[in-house]
Amino acid sequence: IGCEDGSVKLFQVVPGGIQFEKNLDRQKGRVLCLSWHPSGTHIAAGSIDFLRVLDVRSGRTVQRIMVNYHVPKPKKRECVVWSVAFLSSGTVVSSDSFGRVQFWDWERGTLLESHTVSTSAVLSLAVSEKEDSIVVGTSAGATYQFQLLPVKTGSQDKHWVRTKPFQHHTHDVRAVAHSPTALISGGLDAQLVIRPLMEKVQRKGYEAALRKFTFPHRRLVSCARKARLLLFQFSQHLELWRLGSTNETGKDGEVLPVCRMPEHLLQLKSKGPEHIYCSCVSPCGSWIAYCTASRFHLYRVQHEGDSVSIKKVPSVPKLLLPAYQLQCASDSGRLFVASDRGSVHVLQLLEPGGCKHLHTLRPPAGTAEAVYLLASSADGNWLAAVSGDWEIHVYNLKHFKHHCTVPTYSCAVTALAIHPATNNLVIAYSDQQLFEFSIPEKQYTAWSRTVQNCGLHKAWLERDSPITHITFNPKNPSHILLHDIYMFCVLDKSLPLPDDSAPLMNQSVLKQLPETARQRQLHAFKICKKFQPLLFADLLDESCLVMVERPLMDITAQLPPPVQQKKFGT
């Protein structure tokens, strides 16, 4: 750990945490970045105007390199070493506030190569596993790839060459990572960008797509259907809103006037610096729960006419924290808490304002991974839990016993839900595949087997945004409602699956066809892209659907101004 006072502290990783071992050599100047040599014998530390190499065993500084020594004294200004990487060859790579990426021989302290990539700072760098490629990120929002290439064909002499520039960010690129097939960058503009290296991708498809992620793939909105309330989760507070309503009816596409405006009922601030991990509001709207890294909070909400009051439940059970998802049962009588090591805590919510720990559900074989997704059945009999090892365990809530495990698939689960009428579990995976599993029969349904035999549409599988929520229409049991950031879809199981020759989005075409032609071209997928970016969608009742958008301009407006760049001719 590098410290502001110039010291480097060494800790040993022990079961359950870390343990202080010793202080390495302390020198003047803040330590801004660190990198281990792959052998573990030395550490490179970047500071202001210099970087140094420390011997781990002796704790002494064995090399001190001035990164600014060749700049004439009258022009000298402070040079901040923002990032370092220690290669197994003994080369130390540094990036600094002068916009340079430099390569140093640490034993001699000499400069091997220097590349000026930007007029602004180079803030981050990462090295590939084979150490033949480097990605760097700048404060101008650009990322660059460097590759170690031979000077000429067949030559053993190699140099670092800047090969690929990318401009996917508008602000500082604070973090970069290098996977075997892609360059990954995270910016101050709240974008996570995965840029595939086309020479490393075997075939065109999901892996070859440029992917940008703005919102986390977890639920930030929860809905109290019966009370028609929405709970919005921010990093340090929660907001409870009552939905507006209208008495009018109209045609498809019309915007109806509201007789009651949406109402902000309360704001609940989290104490301390910890961010809120997860939250939920009960279907009846009378309970709000949220969890941070170290604390679980439960509140009783009182509704008296149009006014709302809130009271904290004083003595909540001590749980294994943090929780990764909270979910209330459909009758608002129980709260399920997804936790570490595959455990799910079941709490009973008591009137007028209390709770009791009923049971902790755990998989029979155990797991080191946390549970990150939950789905409970409408009848209160079943609970499905997904852990980080991608296993889905189904529990019987009547007897608090493990019922079955869904066959493990090769991708992560992004959303799941239990059908209120059939108790079939519908699962969406990160590769866009959909499965339906019968909980009572402990096997995939006939429809699910048909989907796997026939395959889903090519355009569906090539989407780059995962399904984040699934729900159902009680009025029509064959309908599955699901959405990602960019689209809302009604999947009708009673209709045939489309083949690749048919357009996946055919709603506008169908409207123009006569009835007989329309029936021939109908297929299972009905997709709407009107609402973007779509954070949340859920069915309030048989005739009412709620959508929550989060316009990107709202986020951009809160960001500091980007680095101003001089444009030619302006």
C-alpha positions as CSV (number, residue, x, y, z in Angstrom):
1,I,0.0,0.0,0.0
2,G,1.4,3.4,-1.1
3,C,0.8,6.3,1.3
4,E,0.6,10.1,1.1
5,D,3.6,10.4,3.4
6,G,5.9,8.6,1.0
7,S,5.9,5.3,2.8
8,V,5.1,1.9,1.3
9,K,3.5,-0.6,3.7
10,L,3.6,-4.3,3.2
11,F,0.6,-6.5,4.4
12,Q,0.2,-10.2,4.4
13,V,-3.0,-11.7,3.1
14,V,-4.3,-14.1,5.8
15,P,-7.7,-15.9,6.1
16,G,-10.4,-13.4,6.9
17,G,-8.3,-10.2,6.1
18,I,-4.9,-8.7,6.0
19,Q,-2.1,-8.4,8.6
20,F,0.6,-5.7,8.7
21,E,4.1,-7.1,8.1
22,K,6.5,-4.1,7.7
23,N,7.3,-0.7,6.4
24,L,9.5,-0.4,3.3
25,D,11.8,2.5,2.7
26,R,10.1,5.9,3.2
27,Q,11.0,8.9,1.0
28,K,9.8,12.4,0.5
29,G,6.8,12.7,-1.9
30,R,3.4,11.1,-2.2
31,V,3.2,7.5,-3.5
32,L,0.6,7.7,-6.3
33,C,0.9,4.2,-7.9
34,L,2.5,0.8,-7.3
35,S,3.3,-2.3,-9.3
36,W,4.8,-5.6,-8.3
37,H,7.4,-7.4,-10.4
38,P,5.8,-10.7,-11.5
39,S,8.5,-12.6,-9.4
40,G,7.4,-10.7,-6.2
41,T,10.9,-9.6,-5.4
42,H,10.6,-5.9,-6.2
43,I,8.0,-3.1,-6.3
44,A,7.9,0.0,-8.5
45,A,6.4,3.1,-6.9
46,G,5.5,6.3,-8.8
47,S,5.6,9.7,-7.2
48,I,5.9,13.4,-8.3
49,D,9.0,13.9,-10.6
50,F,10.4,10.4,-9.9
51,L,9.8,6.7,-9.6
52,R,11.7,4.3,-7.5
53,V,12.2,0.5,-7.2
54,L,12.1,-1.1,-3.8
55,D,13.6,-4.5,-2.8
56,V,10.8,-6.4,-0.9
57,R,13.2,-8.5,1.3
58,S,15.4,-5.7,2.5
59,G,12.8,-2.9,2.3
60,R,15.4,-0.5,0.7
61,T,15.1,1.6,-2.4
62,V,17.5,0.1,-4.9
63,Q,16.8,2.5,-7.8
64,R,15.5,6.1,-8.0
65,I,14.7,7.4,-11.5
66,M,14.0,11.1,-12.2
67,V,11.4,11.1,-15.0
68,N,11.9,14.8,-15.7
69,Y,15.7,15.0,-15.9
70,H,16.0,15.8,-19.6
71,V,13.6,18.8,-19.5
72,P,15.5,22.2,-19.5
73,K,15.4,23.9,-16.0
74,P,13.6,27.0,-17.2
75,K,10.7,24.9,-18.6
76,K,10.5,22.5,-15.7
77,R,7.2,22.0,-14.0
78,E,5.9,19.3,-11.7
79,C,5.5,15.9,-13.4
80,V,3.1,13.5,-11.8
81,V,3.7,9.8,-12.4
82,W,0.0,8.5,-12.5
83,S,0.6,4.9,-13.2
84,V,3.4,2.3,-13.4
85,A,3.7,-1.3,-14.6
86,F,6.6,-3.7,-13.8
87,L,7.3,-6.2,-16.6
88,S,9.0,-9.5,-16.1
89,S,11.9,-8.4,-18.4
90,G,12.8,-5.7,-15.8
91,T,11.3,-2.9,-17.8
92,V,9.3,-0.3,-15.8
93,V,6.5,1.4,-17.8
94,S,5.3,4.8,-16.5
95,S,2.6,7.2,-17.6
96,D,2.6,10.8,-16.4
97,S,1.0,14.2,-16.4
98,F,3.1,15.4,-19.4
99,G,1.1,12.9,-21.6
100,R,4.0,10.5,-22.0
101,V,4.4,6.7,-21.8
102,Q,8.0,5.9,-20.9
103,F,9.9,2.6,-20.7
104,W,12.8,2.4,-18.2
105,D,15.6,-0.1,-17.5
106,W,15.2,-0.3,-13.7
107,E,18.7,-1.7,-13.0
108,R,20.6,1.0,-14.9
109,G,17.9,3.7,-14.4
110,T,18.1,4.6,-18.1
111,L,15.3,5.6,-20.4
112,L,14.7,3.0,-23.2
113,E,11.8,4.6,-25.1
114,S,9.5,7.6,-24.7
115,H,6.2,8.2,-26.5
116,T,4.2,11.4,-26.1
117,V,0.6,10.3,-26.8
118,S,-1.4,13.4,-25.6
119,T,-1.1,17.0,-24.7
120,S,-3.0,16.2,-21.4
121,A,-2.2,13.6,-18.7
122,V,-1.9,9.8,-19.3
123,L,-3.8,8.6,-16.2
124,S,-3.9,4.8,-16.4
125,L,-2.2,1.8,-18.0
126,A,-2.6,-1.9,-18.1
127,V,-0.5,-4.7,-19.6
128,S,-1.6,-7.9,-21.4
129,E,-0.9,-11.3,-19.8
130,K,1.8,-12.0,-22.5
131,E,3.3,-8.5,-21.9
132,D,3.3,-7.8,-25.6
133,S,0.5,-5.2,-25.5
134,I,-0.3,-2.2,-23.3
135,V,-3.4,0.0,-23.1
136,V,-3.3,3.5,-21.7
137,G,-6.1,6.1,-20.9
138,T,-5.8,9.9,-21.0
139,S,-7.6,12.8,-19.4
140,A,-8.8,13.8,-22.9
141,G,-11.0,10.7,-23.0
142,A,-8.8,8.8,-25.4
143,T,-7.3,5.3,-25.0
144,Y,-4.3,4.0,-26.9
145,Q,-2.8,0.6,-27.5
146,F,0.9,-0.1,-27.7
147,Q,2.3,-3.3,-29.1
148,L,5.7,-4.8,-28.9
149,L,6.6,-5.4,-32.6
150,P,9.8,-6.4,-34.4
151,V,11.7,-3.6,-36.1
152,K,11.5,-5.5,-39.4
153,T,10.1,-8.9,-40.4
154,G,12.0,-11.7,-38.9
155,S,14.1,-9.5,-36.6
156,Q,14.7,-10.3,-33.0
157,D,15.0,-6.6,-32.1
158,K,11.6,-5.3,-30.9
159,H,10.2,-1.9,-30.0
160,W,7.0,-0.6,-28.5
161,V,4.8,1.0,-31.2
162,R,1.6,2.9,-30.7
163,T,-0.9,1.1,-32.9
164,K,-4.5,1.9,-32.1
165,P,-6.1,5.2,-30.9
166,F,-9.7,5.1,-29.6
167,Q,-12.0,8.0,-28.5
168,H,-14.9,6.4,-26.7
169,H,-15.0,8.7,-23.7
170,T,-15.6,12.4,-23.2
171,H,-13.8,12.7,-19.8
172,D,-10.9,11.3,-17.8
173,V,-10.2,7.6,-18.4
174,R,-9.3,6.7,-14.8
175,A,-9.1,2.9,-15.2
176,V,-8.1,0.5,-18.0
177,A,-7.8,-3.3,-18.2
178,H,-6.4,-5.6,-20.9
179,S,-8.2,-8.9,-21.5
180,P,-7.0,-11.5,-24.0
181,T,-9.5,-10.3,-26.6
182,A,-10.4,-6.7,-25.6
183,L,-9.3,-3.4,-24.2
184,I,-11.6,-2.2,-21.3
185,S,-11.8,1.3,-20.1
186,G,-13.7,3.2,-17.4
187,G,-14.2,6.9,-17.6
188,L,-15.4,9.8,-15.4
189,D,-18.2,10.1,-17.9
190,A,-19.8,7.0,-16.2
191,Q,-19.1,4.8,-19.2
192,L,-17.6,1.3,-19.1
193,V,-16.3,0.5,-22.6
194,I,-15.2,-2.9,-24.0
195,R,-13.4,-2.5,-27.3
196,P,-12.7,-5.9,-28.9
197,L,-9.3,-6.6,-30.6
198,M,-10.6,-7.9,-33.9
199,E,-7.4,-9.8,-34.6
200,K,-8.1,-11.8,-31.4
201,V,-11.8,-12.5,-32.1
202,Q,-12.4,-15.8,-34.0
203,R,-15.8,-15.0,-35.5
204,K,-18.3,-12.1,-35.8
205,G,-20.8,-12.1,-33.0
206,Y,-21.2,-11.0,-29.4
207,E,-17.5,-11.0,-28.7
208,A,-16.8,-8.8,-31.7
209,A,-19.2,-6.0,-30.7
210,L,-18.2,-2.7,-29.2
211,R,-20.1,-2.5,-25.9
212,K,-20.8,0.5,-23.7
213,F,-22.3,0.2,-20.3
214,T,-23.7,3.2,-18.5
215,F,-25.8,1.7,-15.8
216,P,-25.0,-1.2,-13.4
217,H,-26.7,-4.5,-14.2
218,R,-28.6,-4.6,-11.0
219,R,-31.9,-3.2,-9.9
220,L,-31.9,0.4,-8.9
221,V,-35.7,0.8,-8.9
222,S,-38.2,-1.3,-7.0
223,C,-42.0,-1.1,-7.2
224,A,-44.8,-1.4,-4.7
225,R,-47.5,-2.6,-7.1
226,K,-50.4,-2.5,-4.7
227,A,-49.6,0.9,-3.4
228,R,-48.4,2.2,-6.8
229,L,-45.1,3.5,-5.4
230,L,-41.6,3.5,-6.8
231,L,-38.4,3.4,-4.7
232,F,-35.3,4.9,-6.5
233,Q,-31.8,3.9,-5.2
234,F,-29.0,6.4,-5.4
235,S,-25.5,6.0,-4.0
236,Q,-26.2,7.7,-0.7
237,H,-30.0,8.1,-0.5
238,L,-33.3,6.6,-1.4
239,E,-36.4,8.4,-2.9
240,L,-40.0,7.2,-2.6
241,W,-42.4,8.4,-5.2
242,R,-46.1,8.0,-5.7
243,L,-47.1,7.4,-9.4
244,G,-49.4,9.8,-11.2
245,S,-52.8,8.7,-12.6
246,T,-55.2,9.6,-15.3
247,N,-59.0,9.2,-15.9
248,E,-58.7,9.4,-19.7
249,T,-58.4,6.7,-22.3
250,G,-57.0,7.0,-25.8
251,K,-55.5,5.4,-28.8
252,D,-52.1,3.7,-29.2
253,G,-49.3,6.3,-29.1
254,E,-51.4,9.1,-27.4
255,V,-50.1,10.9,-24.3
256,L,-52.9,11.2,-21.8
257,P,-53.4,14.1,-19.4
258,V,-52.8,13.3,-15.7
259,C,-55.4,14.1,-13.1
260,R,-52.9,13.5,-10.4
261,M,-49.2,14.4,-10.7
262,P,-46.4,12.1,-9.6
263,E,-45.5,12.9,-6.0
264,H,-42.2,12.8,-4.2
265,L,-43.1,11.4,-0.8
266,L,-39.8,11.1,1.1
267,Q,-36.0,11.0,0.8
268,L,-34.1,8.6,3.1
269,K,-30.4,9.5,3.5
270,S,-27.9,6.8,4.4
271,K,-25.6,7.8,7.3
272,G,-21.8,7.5,6.9
273,P,-19.6,7.3,3.8
274,E,-20.7,3.8,2.7
275,H,-22.7,3.5,-0.5
276,I,-26.1,1.7,-0.7
277,Y,-25.6,-1.8,-2.1
278,C,-29.3,-2.8,-2.5
279,S,-32.8,-1.7,-1.5
280,C,-36.5,-2.7,-1.9
281,V,-40.0,-1.5,-1.0
282,S,-42.7,-4.1,-0.1
283,P,-45.6,-4.6,-2.5
284,C,-48.0,-3.0,0.0
285,G,-45.7,0.0,0.3
286,S,-45.4,-0.3,4.1
287,W,-41.8,-1.4,4.4
288,I,-38.5,-0.1,3.1
289,A,-35.2,-2.0,3.5
290,Y,-31.7,-1.2,2.3
291,C,-28.2,-2.4,3.0
292,T,-24.7,-0.9,2.9
293,A,-21.4,-2.8,3.2
294,S,-21.7,-3.2,7.0
295,R,-25.3,-2.3,8.0
296,F,-28.8,-3.5,7.3
297,H,-31.6,-1.0,7.8
298,L,-35.4,-1.6,7.9
299,Y,-38.1,1.1,8.1
300,R,-41.9,1.0,8.6
301,V,-43.8,3.4,6.4
302,Q,-47.1,4.8,7.6
303,H,-49.6,6.2,5.1
304,E,-52.2,8.5,6.5
305,G,-54.2,10.0,3.7
306,D,-51.8,11.9,1.5
307,S,-49.2,12.2,4.2
308,V,-46.4,9.7,4.8
309,S,-44.3,9.1,8.0
310,I,-41.4,6.7,8.5
311,K,-40.1,5.0,11.5
312,K,-36.9,2.9,11.8
313,V,-37.2,-0.6,13.1
314,P,-34.9,-0.5,16.2
315,S,-33.7,-4.0,16.7
316,V,-33.0,-5.9,13.4
317,P,-31.3,-9.3,13.4
318,K,-27.6,-9.4,12.9
319,L,-26.9,-10.8,9.5
320,L,-23.9,-11.9,7.5
321,L,-23.3,-8.7,5.5
322,P,-23.1,-7.3,3.0
323,A,-26.4,-8.1,1.3
324,Y,-26.4,-8.1,-2.6
325,Q,-30.2,-8.1,-3.2
326,L,-33.3,-7.6,-1.0
327,Q,-36.7,-8.9,-2.1
328,C,-40.1,-8.9,-0.4
329,A,-42.6,-11.7,-0.7
330,S,-45.7,-10.9,-2.7
331,D,-47.8,-10.8,0.5
332,S,-45.3,-8.4,2.1
333,G,-44.9,-10.8,5.1
334,R,-41.3,-11.8,4.5
335,L,-38.1,-10.3,3.4
336,F,-35.4,-12.3,1.6
337,V,-31.8,-11.1,2.0
338,A,-29.1,-12.4,-0.5
339,S,-25.8,-12.7,1.3
340,D,-22.3,-14.2,1.2
341,R,-21.4,-17.9,0.8
342,G,-24.6,-18.8,-1.0
343,S,-26.8,-17.9,2.0
344,V,-30.3,-16.3,1.9
345,H,-31.7,-15.0,5.1
346,V,-35.5,-15.2,5.5
347,L,-36.9,-12.4,7.8
348,Q,-40.6,-12.2,9.0
349,L,-42.0,-8.6,8.9
350,L,-44.1,-8.0,12.0
351,E,-46.9,-5.5,12.7
352,P,-46.8,-2.7,13.8
353,G,-43.1,-2.4,13.1
354,G,-40.6,-5.2,13.8
355,C,-38.9,-8.2,12.2
356,K,-37.8,-11.7,13.2
357,H,-35.1,-14.0,11.7
358,L,-36.9,-17.2,10.5
359,H,-34.2,-19.2,8.7
360,T,-31.0,-19.1,6.7
361,L,-31.2,-21.0,3.4
362,R,-27.9,-22.5,2.1
363,P,-27.0,-24.8,-0.8
364,P,-26.4,-28.4,0.2
365,A,-22.9,-28.6,-1.2
366,G,-22.0,-25.1,0.0
367,T,-20.3,-22.3,-2.1
368,A,-17.8,-19.5,-1.5
369,E,-19.7,-17.2,-3.8
370,A,-22.4,-14.6,-2.8
371,V,-26.0,-14.7,-3.9
372,Y,-26.7,-11.8,-6.3
373,L,-30.2,-12.5,-7.7
374,L,-33.4,-13.7,-6.1
375,A,-36.9,-14.6,-7.4
376,S,-39.8,-15.6,-5.2
377,S,-43.1,-17.2,-6.3
378,A,-46.5,-15.4,-6.0
379,D,-47.9,-18.3,-3.8
380,G,-45.0,-17.9,-1.3
381,N,-43.9,-21.5,-1.7
382,W,-40.7,-21.2,-3.8
383,L,-37.5,-19.1,-3.8
384,A,-34.8,-19.2,-6.5
385,A,-31.3,-17.9,-5.7
386,V,-28.4,-17.3,-8.1
387,S,-24.8,-17.3,-6.8
388,G,-21.6,-16.0,-8.3
389,D,-20.7,-19.6,-9.5
390,W,-23.8,-19.3,-11.8
391,E,-25.7,-22.0,-10.0
392,I,-29.4,-21.6,-9.5
393,H,-30.8,-23.2,-6.3
394,V,-34.5,-23.5,-5.7
395,Y,-35.8,-23.6,-2.1
396,N,-39.1,-24.8,-0.6
397,L,-40.2,-22.0,1.7
398,K,-42.9,-24.1,3.4
399,H,-40.3,-26.4,4.9
400,F,-37.2,-24.2,4.4
401,K,-35.5,-27.0,2.5
402,H,-33.4,-27.2,-0.7
403,H,-35.8,-28.4,-3.5
404,C,-33.5,-28.7,-6.6
405,T,-30.6,-27.1,-8.6
406,V,-31.2,-25.9,-12.1
407,P,-28.7,-27.5,-14.6
408,T,-25.6,-25.2,-14.7
409,Y,-25.2,-23.2,-17.9
410,S,-21.9,-21.8,-19.2
411,C,-22.9,-18.1,-18.8
412,A,-23.9,-15.7,-16.0
413,V,-27.6,-15.3,-15.1
414,T,-28.7,-11.7,-15.7
415,A,-32.4,-12.0,-14.7
416,L,-35.0,-14.5,-13.5
417,A,-38.6,-14.7,-12.4
418,I,-41.2,-17.3,-11.3
419,H,-44.5,-17.4,-13.3
420,P,-47.4,-16.7,-10.9
421,A,-49.7,-19.4,-12.4
422,T,-47.4,-22.2,-13.4
423,N,-44.4,-21.8,-11.0
424,N,-42.1,-22.1,-14.1
425,L,-38.8,-20.3,-13.6
426,V,-37.8,-18.1,-16.6
427,I,-34.1,-17.4,-16.8
428,A,-32.1,-15.0,-19.0
429,Y,-28.4,-15.4,-19.5
430,S,-25.6,-13.0,-20.5
431,D,-25.3,-14.6,-24.0
432,Q,-29.1,-13.7,-24.5
433,Q,-30.3,-17.3,-24.2
434,L,-33.7,-17.9,-22.5
435,F,-34.7,-21.0,-20.6
436,E,-37.9,-22.0,-18.8
437,F,-37.6,-24.5,-15.9
438,S,-40.5,-26.2,-14.2
439,I,-39.9,-26.0,-10.5
440,P,-42.6,-28.7,-9.5
441,E,-41.3,-31.1,-12.1
442,K,-37.6,-30.3,-11.7
443,Q,-36.9,-30.1,-15.5
444,Y,-37.0,-27.8,-18.5
445,T,-40.4,-27.3,-20.0
446,A,-41.4,-28.4,-23.5
447,W,-41.3,-24.7,-24.7
448,S,-37.7,-24.3,-23.4
449,R,-36.6,-27.4,-25.3
450,T,-38.2,-26.1,-28.5
451,V,-36.3,-22.8,-28.0
452,Q,-33.0,-24.7,-27.7
453,N,-33.7,-27.0,-30.6
454,C,-34.8,-24.2,-33.0
455,G,-32.5,-21.4,-31.7
456,L,-33.3,-17.8,-31.1
457,H,-33.2,-15.1,-33.8
458,K,-29.7,-13.9,-34.8
459,A,-30.6,-10.3,-34.2
460,W,-31.7,-11.2,-30.6
461,L,-28.5,-13.1,-29.8
462,E,-26.3,-10.3,-31.2
463,R,-27.7,-7.6,-28.8
464,D,-25.0,-6.2,-26.6
465,S,-27.2,-5.3,-23.5
466,P,-28.3,-8.0,-21.1
467,I,-31.9,-8.6,-20.0
468,T,-32.2,-7.0,-16.5
469,H,-35.8,-7.7,-15.5
470,I,-38.5,-10.3,-16.2
471,T,-42.2,-10.2,-15.2
472,F,-45.5,-11.7,-16.4
473,N,-49.0,-10.7,-17.4
474,P,-51.5,-12.5,-15.2
475,K,-54.3,-11.8,-17.8
476,N,-52.3,-13.7,-20.4
477,P,-50.2,-16.6,-19.0
478,S,-48.4,-17.1,-22.3
479,H,-46.8,-13.6,-22.2
480,I,-43.3,-13.0,-20.7
481,L,-42.4,-9.4,-20.3
482,L,-38.7,-8.6,-20.3
483,H,-36.4,-5.6,-21.0
484,D,-32.8,-4.4,-21.2
485,I,-31.5,-0.8,-21.4
486,Y,-32.6,-0.3,-25.0
487,M,-35.8,-2.2,-25.5
488,F,-39.0,-3.6,-23.9
489,C,-40.2,-7.0,-25.2
490,V,-43.4,-9.0,-24.9
491,L,-42.6,-12.7,-25.6
492,D,-45.7,-14.6,-26.6
493,K,-45.0,-18.4,-26.1
494,S,-48.2,-19.3,-28.0
495,L,-46.7,-17.9,-31.3
496,P,-43.9,-19.5,-33.4
497,L,-40.3,-18.4,-33.0
498,P,-39.0,-16.3,-35.9
499,D,-36.3,-17.7,-38.2
500,D,-33.3,-15.5,-39.2
501,S,-34.9,-14.6,-42.6
502,A,-37.8,-12.8,-40.9
503,P,-37.3,-9.4,-39.3
504,L,-37.2,-9.5,-35.5
505,M,-38.8,-6.1,-35.1
506,N,-41.8,-6.2,-37.4
507,Q,-44.5,-4.3,-35.5
508,S,-44.7,-1.3,-37.8
509,V,-44.9,-3.6,-40.9
510,L,-47.6,-5.7,-39.4
511,K,-49.8,-2.7,-38.7
512,Q,-49.9,-1.9,-42.5
513,L,-50.9,-5.5,-43.5
514,P,-54.4,-6.9,-43.9
515,E,-55.5,-9.3,-41.2
516,T,-54.8,-12.6,-43.1
517,A,-51.3,-11.5,-44.1
518,R,-50.7,-10.2,-40.6
519,Q,-51.5,-13.6,-39.0
520,R,-49.1,-15.4,-41.3
521,Q,-46.2,-13.1,-40.3
522,L,-46.9,-13.0,-36.6
523,H,-44.1,-14.4,-34.4
524,A,-43.3,-14.6,-30.6
525,F,-41.3,-11.4,-30.2
526,K,-43.0,-8.0,-29.9
527,I,-40.3,-5.3,-29.3
528,C,-40.7,-1.6,-28.4
529,K,-37.6,0.7,-28.4
530,K,-39.5,3.9,-27.6
531,F,-38.2,4.2,-24.0
532,Q,-34.4,4.6,-23.7
533,P,-32.3,4.2,-21.6
534,L,-34.7,1.9,-19.8
535,L,-33.8,1.4,-16.1
536,F,-37.0,-0.4,-15.1
537,A,-40.3,-1.8,-16.4
538,D,-43.0,-3.7,-14.4
539,L,-46.7,-4.5,-14.6
540,L,-48.7,-2.7,-11.9
541,D,-51.9,-4.4,-12.8
542,E,-53.5,-6.1,-15.8
543,S,-53.9,-2.8,-17.7
544,C,-51.1,-0.7,-16.4
545,L,-47.3,-0.8,-17.1
546,V,-44.7,1.5,-15.5
547,M,-41.5,2.4,-17.3
548,V,-38.5,4.3,-15.7
549,E,-36.1,6.1,-18.1
550,R,-32.8,7.7,-17.0
551,P,-31.8,10.1,-19.8
552,L,-28.0,10.2,-20.4
553,M,-28.2,14.0,-20.7
554,D,-29.2,14.2,-17.0
555,I,-26.0,12.4,-16.0
556,T,-23.8,14.4,-18.5
557,A,-25.1,17.7,-17.1
558,Q,-23.7,16.8,-13.6
559,L,-20.2,16.1,-14.9
560,P,-17.3,18.6,-14.7
561,P,-16.3,20.1,-18.1
562,P,-14.0,17.9,-20.1
563,V,-10.5,18.9,-21.1
564,Q,-10.7,21.6,-23.7
565,Q,-9.0,20.7,-26.9
566,K,-7.9,23.2,-29.6
567,K,-9.7,22.4,-32.8
568,F,-8.1,23.4,-36.1
569,G,-9.6,26.5,-37.7
570,T,-11.3,27.7,-34.4
